[in-house]
mmCIF file of C-alpha atoms in Angstrom:
data_model
loop_
_atom_site.group_PDB
_atom_site.id
_atom_site.type_symbol
_atom_site.label_atom_id
_atom_site.label_comp_id
_atom_site.label_asym_id
_atom_site.label_seq_id
_atom_site.Cartn_x
_atom_site.Cartn_y
_atom_site.Cartn_z
ATOM 1 C CA MET A 20 -10.123 2.429 -3.920
ATOM 2 C CA ILE A 21 -8.613 -0.636 -5.364
ATOM 3 C CA SER A 22 -7.670 -0.969 -8.890
ATOM 4 C CA ARG A 23 -5.290 -3.158 -11.053
ATOM 5 C CA LEU A 24 -2.535 -1.207 -12.343
ATOM 6 C CA ASP A 25 -1.370 -1.565 -15.986
ATOM 7 C CA ASP A 26 1.728 -0.219 -17.625
ATOM 8 C CA SER A 27 0.208 2.772 -18.728
ATOM 9 C CA GLY A 28 -0.434 3.892 -15.352
ATOM 10 C CA PHE A 29 2.881 2.498 -13.688
ATOM 11 C CA ASP A 30 4.842 5.650 -13.810
ATOM 12 C CA ASP A 31 2.050 7.530 -12.169
ATOM 13 C CA ALA A 32 2.083 5.223 -9.270
ATOM 14 C CA LEU A 33 6.088 4.689 -9.109
ATOM 15 C CA GLU A 34 7.078 7.160 -6.567
ATOM 16 C CA ASP A 35 4.454 5.867 -4.354
ATOM 17 C CA LEU A 36 4.799 2.470 -4.611
ATOM 18 C CA THR A 37 8.657 3.159 -4.049
ATOM 19 C CA ASP A 38 7.693 5.165 -0.812
ATOM 20 C CA ILE A 39 5.571 1.918 0.227
ATOM 21 C CA LEU A 40 8.326 -0.326 -0.483
ATOM 22 C CA HIS A 41 10.931 1.608 1.290
ATOM 23 C CA ALA A 42 8.644 2.478 4.342
ATOM 24 C CA CYS A 43 7.560 -1.120 5.044
ATOM 25 C CA VAL A 44 11.197 -2.281 4.909
ATOM 26 C CA GLN A 45 12.283 0.452 7.251
ATOM 27 C CA ASP A 46 9.472 -0.584 9.382
ATOM 28 C CA GLY A 47 10.823 -4.469 9.661
ATOM 29 C CA ALA A 48 8.424 -5.948 6.959
ATOM 30 C CA SER A 49 10.388 -9.318 5.716
ATOM 31 C CA ILE A 50 9.677 -8.841 1.933
ATOM 32 C CA GLY A 51 13.211 -10.079 0.666
ATOM 33 C CA PHE A 52 15.164 -6.954 1.720
ATOM 34 C CA VAL A 53 17.440 -5.942 4.720
ATOM 35 C CA LEU A 54 18.598 -2.672 6.024
ATOM 36 C CA PRO A 55 20.171 -0.563 5.075
ATOM 37 C CA PHE A 56 17.730 -0.022 2.334
ATOM 38 C CA THR A 57 17.521 3.010 0.191
ATOM 39 C CA PRO A 58 14.508 4.562 -1.902
ATOM 40 C CA ASP A 59 16.693 4.227 -4.906
ATOM 41 C CA GLN A 60 16.777 0.301 -3.962
ATOM 42 C CA ALA A 61 13.152 0.194 -3.985
ATOM 43 C CA ARG A 62 12.514 2.200 -7.267
ATOM 44 C CA THR A 63 15.076 -0.245 -8.785
ATOM 45 C CA TYR A 64 12.916 -3.288 -7.638
ATOM 46 C CA TRP A 65 9.850 -1.776 -8.967
ATOM 47 C CA GLN A 66 11.672 -0.862 -12.162
ATOM 48 C CA ASN A 67 13.690 -3.796 -13.075
ATOM 49 C CA ARG A 68 11.714 -6.535 -11.515
ATOM 50 C CA VAL A 69 7.940 -5.579 -11.425
ATOM 51 C CA ARG A 70 7.580 -3.435 -14.410
ATOM 52 C CA PRO A 71 8.926 -6.121 -16.915
ATOM 53 C CA ASP A 72 6.407 -8.649 -15.512
ATOM 54 C CA LEU A 73 3.695 -6.331 -15.704
ATOM 55 C CA GLN A 74 4.280 -5.424 -19.212
ATOM 56 C CA THR A 75 4.446 -9.046 -20.442
ATOM 57 C CA GLY A 76 1.188 -9.983 -18.301
ATOM 58 C CA ALA A 77 3.458 -12.142 -16.019
ATOM 59 C CA LEU A 78 1.813 -10.800 -13.056
ATOM 60 C CA ASP A 79 -1.232 -8.524 -11.983
ATOM 61 C CA LEU A 80 -0.283 -5.483 -10.024
ATOM 62 C CA PHE A 81 -3.002 -4.069 -7.556
ATOM 63 C CA VAL A 82 -2.830 -0.706 -5.618
ATOM 64 C CA ALA A 83 -5.148 0.828 -3.021
ATOM 65 C CA ARG A 84 -5.421 4.476 -3.385
ATOM 66 C CA ASP A 85 -6.752 7.092 -1.101
ATOM 67 C CA SER A 86 -7.052 10.727 -2.248
ATOM 68 C CA GLY A 87 -5.006 9.867 -5.084
ATOM 69 C CA ARG A 88 -2.006 8.470 -3.214
ATOM 70 C CA VAL A 89 -1.443 4.625 -3.646
ATOM 71 C CA LEU A 90 -1.216 3.566 0.060
ATOM 72 C CA GLY A 91 -0.879 -0.142 -0.657
ATOM 73 C CA THR A 92 -0.219 -2.917 -3.230
ATOM 74 C CA VAL A 93 -0.120 -6.786 -3.793
ATOM 75 C CA GLN A 94 0.867 -9.040 -6.923
ATOM 76 C CA LEU A 95 -0.756 -11.824 -8.233
ATOM 77 C CA VAL A 96 1.705 -14.093 -10.016
ATOM 78 C CA PRO A 97 -0.011 -16.991 -11.816
ATOM 79 C CA ALA A 98 2.191 -19.940 -12.053
ATOM 80 C CA ALA A 99 3.722 -20.358 -15.605
ATOM 81 C CA MET A 100 4.275 -24.136 -15.579
ATOM 82 C CA PRO A 101 2.237 -26.343 -17.696
ATOM 83 C CA ASN A 102 1.372 -28.773 -14.872
ATOM 84 C CA GLN A 103 -0.183 -25.742 -12.700
ATOM 85 C CA PRO A 104 -2.464 -23.801 -14.604
ATOM 86 C CA HIS A 105 -4.604 -23.592 -11.540
ATOM 87 C CA ARG A 106 -2.621 -21.974 -9.476
ATOM 88 C CA ALA A 107 -0.947 -18.730 -8.491
ATOM 89 C CA ASP A 108 1.325 -16.969 -6.002
ATOM 90 C CA VAL A 109 0.519 -14.229 -3.708
ATOM 91 C CA GLY A 110 3.495 -11.573 -3.584
ATOM 92 C CA LYS A 111 4.496 -8.588 -2.074
ATOM 93 C CA LEU A 112 1.250 -7.551 0.266
ATOM 94 C CA LEU A 113 2.432 -3.735 1.336
ATOM 95 C CA VAL A 114 0.471 -1.196 3.028
ATOM 96 C CA HIS A 115 2.200 1.881 3.994
ATOM 97 C CA PRO A 116 2.771 1.968 7.694
ATOM 98 C CA GLU A 117 0.990 5.384 8.065
ATOM 99 C CA ALA A 118 -2.071 3.514 6.148
ATOM 100 C CA ARG A 119 -2.680 0.276 8.408
ATOM 101 C CA ARG A 120 -5.537 -0.796 10.258
ATOM 102 C CA ARG A 121 -8.140 0.822 7.679
ATOM 103 C CA GLY A 122 -8.828 -2.514 5.732
ATOM 104 C CA LEU A 123 -6.259 -1.816 2.645
ATOM 105 C CA GLY A 124 -4.824 -5.090 3.433
ATOM 106 C CA ARG A 125 -7.699 -6.945 3.280
ATOM 107 C CA ALA A 126 -9.402 -4.941 0.394
ATOM 108 C CA LEU A 127 -6.390 -5.818 -1.785
ATOM 109 C CA MET A 128 -6.354 -9.484 -0.918
ATOM 110 C CA ALA A 129 -10.091 -9.605 -1.927
ATOM 111 C CA ALA A 130 -9.733 -7.740 -5.279
ATOM 112 C CA LEU A 131 -6.567 -10.513 -5.920
ATOM 113 C CA GLN A 132 -8.593 -13.454 -5.174
ATOM 114 C CA ASP A 133 -11.508 -12.043 -7.484
ATOM 115 C CA ARG A 134 -9.182 -11.566 -10.200
ATOM 116 C CA ALA A 135 -7.520 -15.122 -9.466
ATOM 117 C CA THR A 136 -10.887 -16.678 -9.883
ATOM 118 C CA GLN A 137 -11.465 -14.618 -12.932
ATOM 119 C CA LEU A 138 -8.347 -16.415 -14.300
ATOM 120 C CA ASN A 139 -9.526 -19.776 -13.354
ATOM 121 C CA ARG A 140 -7.160 -20.343 -10.321
ATOM 122 C CA THR A 141 -8.245 -22.209 -7.571
ATOM 123 C CA LEU A 142 -5.284 -22.296 -5.420
ATOM 124 C CA LEU A 143 -3.428 -19.478 -3.998
ATOM 125 C CA VAL A 144 0.159 -19.785 -2.363
ATOM 126 C CA LEU A 145 2.164 -17.204 -0.239
ATOM 127 C CA ASP A 146 4.850 -17.341 2.258
ATOM 128 C CA THR A 147 5.367 -14.924 5.255
ATOM 129 C CA ARG A 148 7.766 -14.664 7.991
ATOM 130 C CA SER A 149 6.205 -16.582 10.970
ATOM 131 C CA THR A 150 6.010 -13.948 13.374
ATOM 132 C CA ASP A 151 4.622 -11.169 10.841
ATOM 133 C CA PRO A 152 1.285 -9.866 11.779
ATOM 134 C CA SER A 153 0.106 -10.494 8.034
ATOM 135 C CA ARG A 154 -0.058 -14.183 9.047
ATOM 136 C CA ILE A 155 -2.828 -13.350 11.202
ATOM 137 C CA LEU A 156 -4.434 -11.430 8.175
ATOM 138 C CA TYR A 157 -4.115 -14.388 5.787
ATOM 139 C CA GLN A 158 -5.368 -16.847 8.412
ATOM 140 C CA SER A 159 -8.770 -14.788 9.028
ATOM 141 C CA MET A 160 -9.168 -14.540 5.182
ATOM 142 C CA GLY A 161 -8.970 -18.685 4.937
ATOM 143 C CA PHE A 162 -5.455 -19.161 4.135
ATOM 144 C CA GLN A 163 -4.154 -22.440 5.756
ATOM 145 C CA ILE A 164 -0.965 -23.382 7.071
ATOM 146 C CA ALA A 165 0.999 -25.758 5.007
ATOM 147 C CA GLY A 166 4.361 -25.917 7.064
ATOM 148 C CA GLU A 167 6.989 -23.872 8.438
ATOM 149 C CA ILE A 168 10.910 -23.889 7.386
ATOM 150 C CA PRO A 169 13.248 -22.883 10.111
ATOM 151 C CA ASN A 170 15.958 -20.401 9.424
ATOM 152 C CA TYR A 171 14.627 -19.343 6.089
ATOM 153 C CA CYS A 172 15.123 -15.383 6.119
ATOM 154 C CA ARG A 173 16.954 -12.976 7.651
ATOM 155 C CA ASN A 174 15.657 -10.284 10.214
ATOM 156 C CA PRO A 175 15.613 -7.230 8.725
ATOM 157 C CA PHE A 176 17.059 -5.539 11.982
ATOM 158 C CA GLU A 177 19.220 -8.304 13.570
ATOM 159 C CA ASP A 178 21.706 -10.551 12.072
ATOM 160 C CA ARG A 179 19.672 -13.621 12.770
ATOM 161 C CA LEU A 180 17.469 -15.816 11.146
ATOM 162 C CA GLU A 181 13.807 -16.717 11.243
ATOM 163 C CA PRO A 182 11.392 -19.057 10.300
ATOM 164 C CA THR A 183 9.005 -18.634 7.148
ATOM 165 C CA THR A 184 5.327 -20.287 7.032
ATOM 166 C CA TYR A 185 3.998 -21.347 3.967
ATOM 167 C CA MET A 186 0.103 -20.900 3.532
ATOM 168 C CA PHE A 187 -2.584 -21.895 0.872
ATOM 169 C CA LYS A 188 -6.159 -21.110 0.016
ATOM 170 C CA ASP A 189 -8.418 -23.188 -2.264
ATOM 171 C CA LEU A 190 -10.702 -20.906 -4.250
ATOM 172 C CA SER A 191 -12.580 -23.858 -5.834
#
């Protein structure tokens, strides 16, 4: 089940969100963090970076639950600049490695797109490490490649840089 998480439900989901982020980084996801990465660092990210924006309405946080446990999440971040009222960023699509290949990522993205449409956002933008499997998911959902930046992010396991692909989807 996909739902939009508000601040009142944040504390109940925090441990699952922490576990998802930690597990995804340990599994090699290129989402801004590198190894070593502890559960405390994951919890700090959710509490210090996401919760304040959730409280102010600067982002929408979606979660995928199965049997009450949060197994996936994604963030919709509407652009705040006056010349971009039509645009939003997709952030941190995460599905716990144990729950992959069940359609949770696709369902989370569909909910995010529905919310973007409700907010009159007609352009979604995201970036992903060029070699990540998520790129295939995004393309299958209609995202187009805008370009690639070489040496954009550090590989989570090795001391080398990798390219990132920028993608977009027109919802109008």
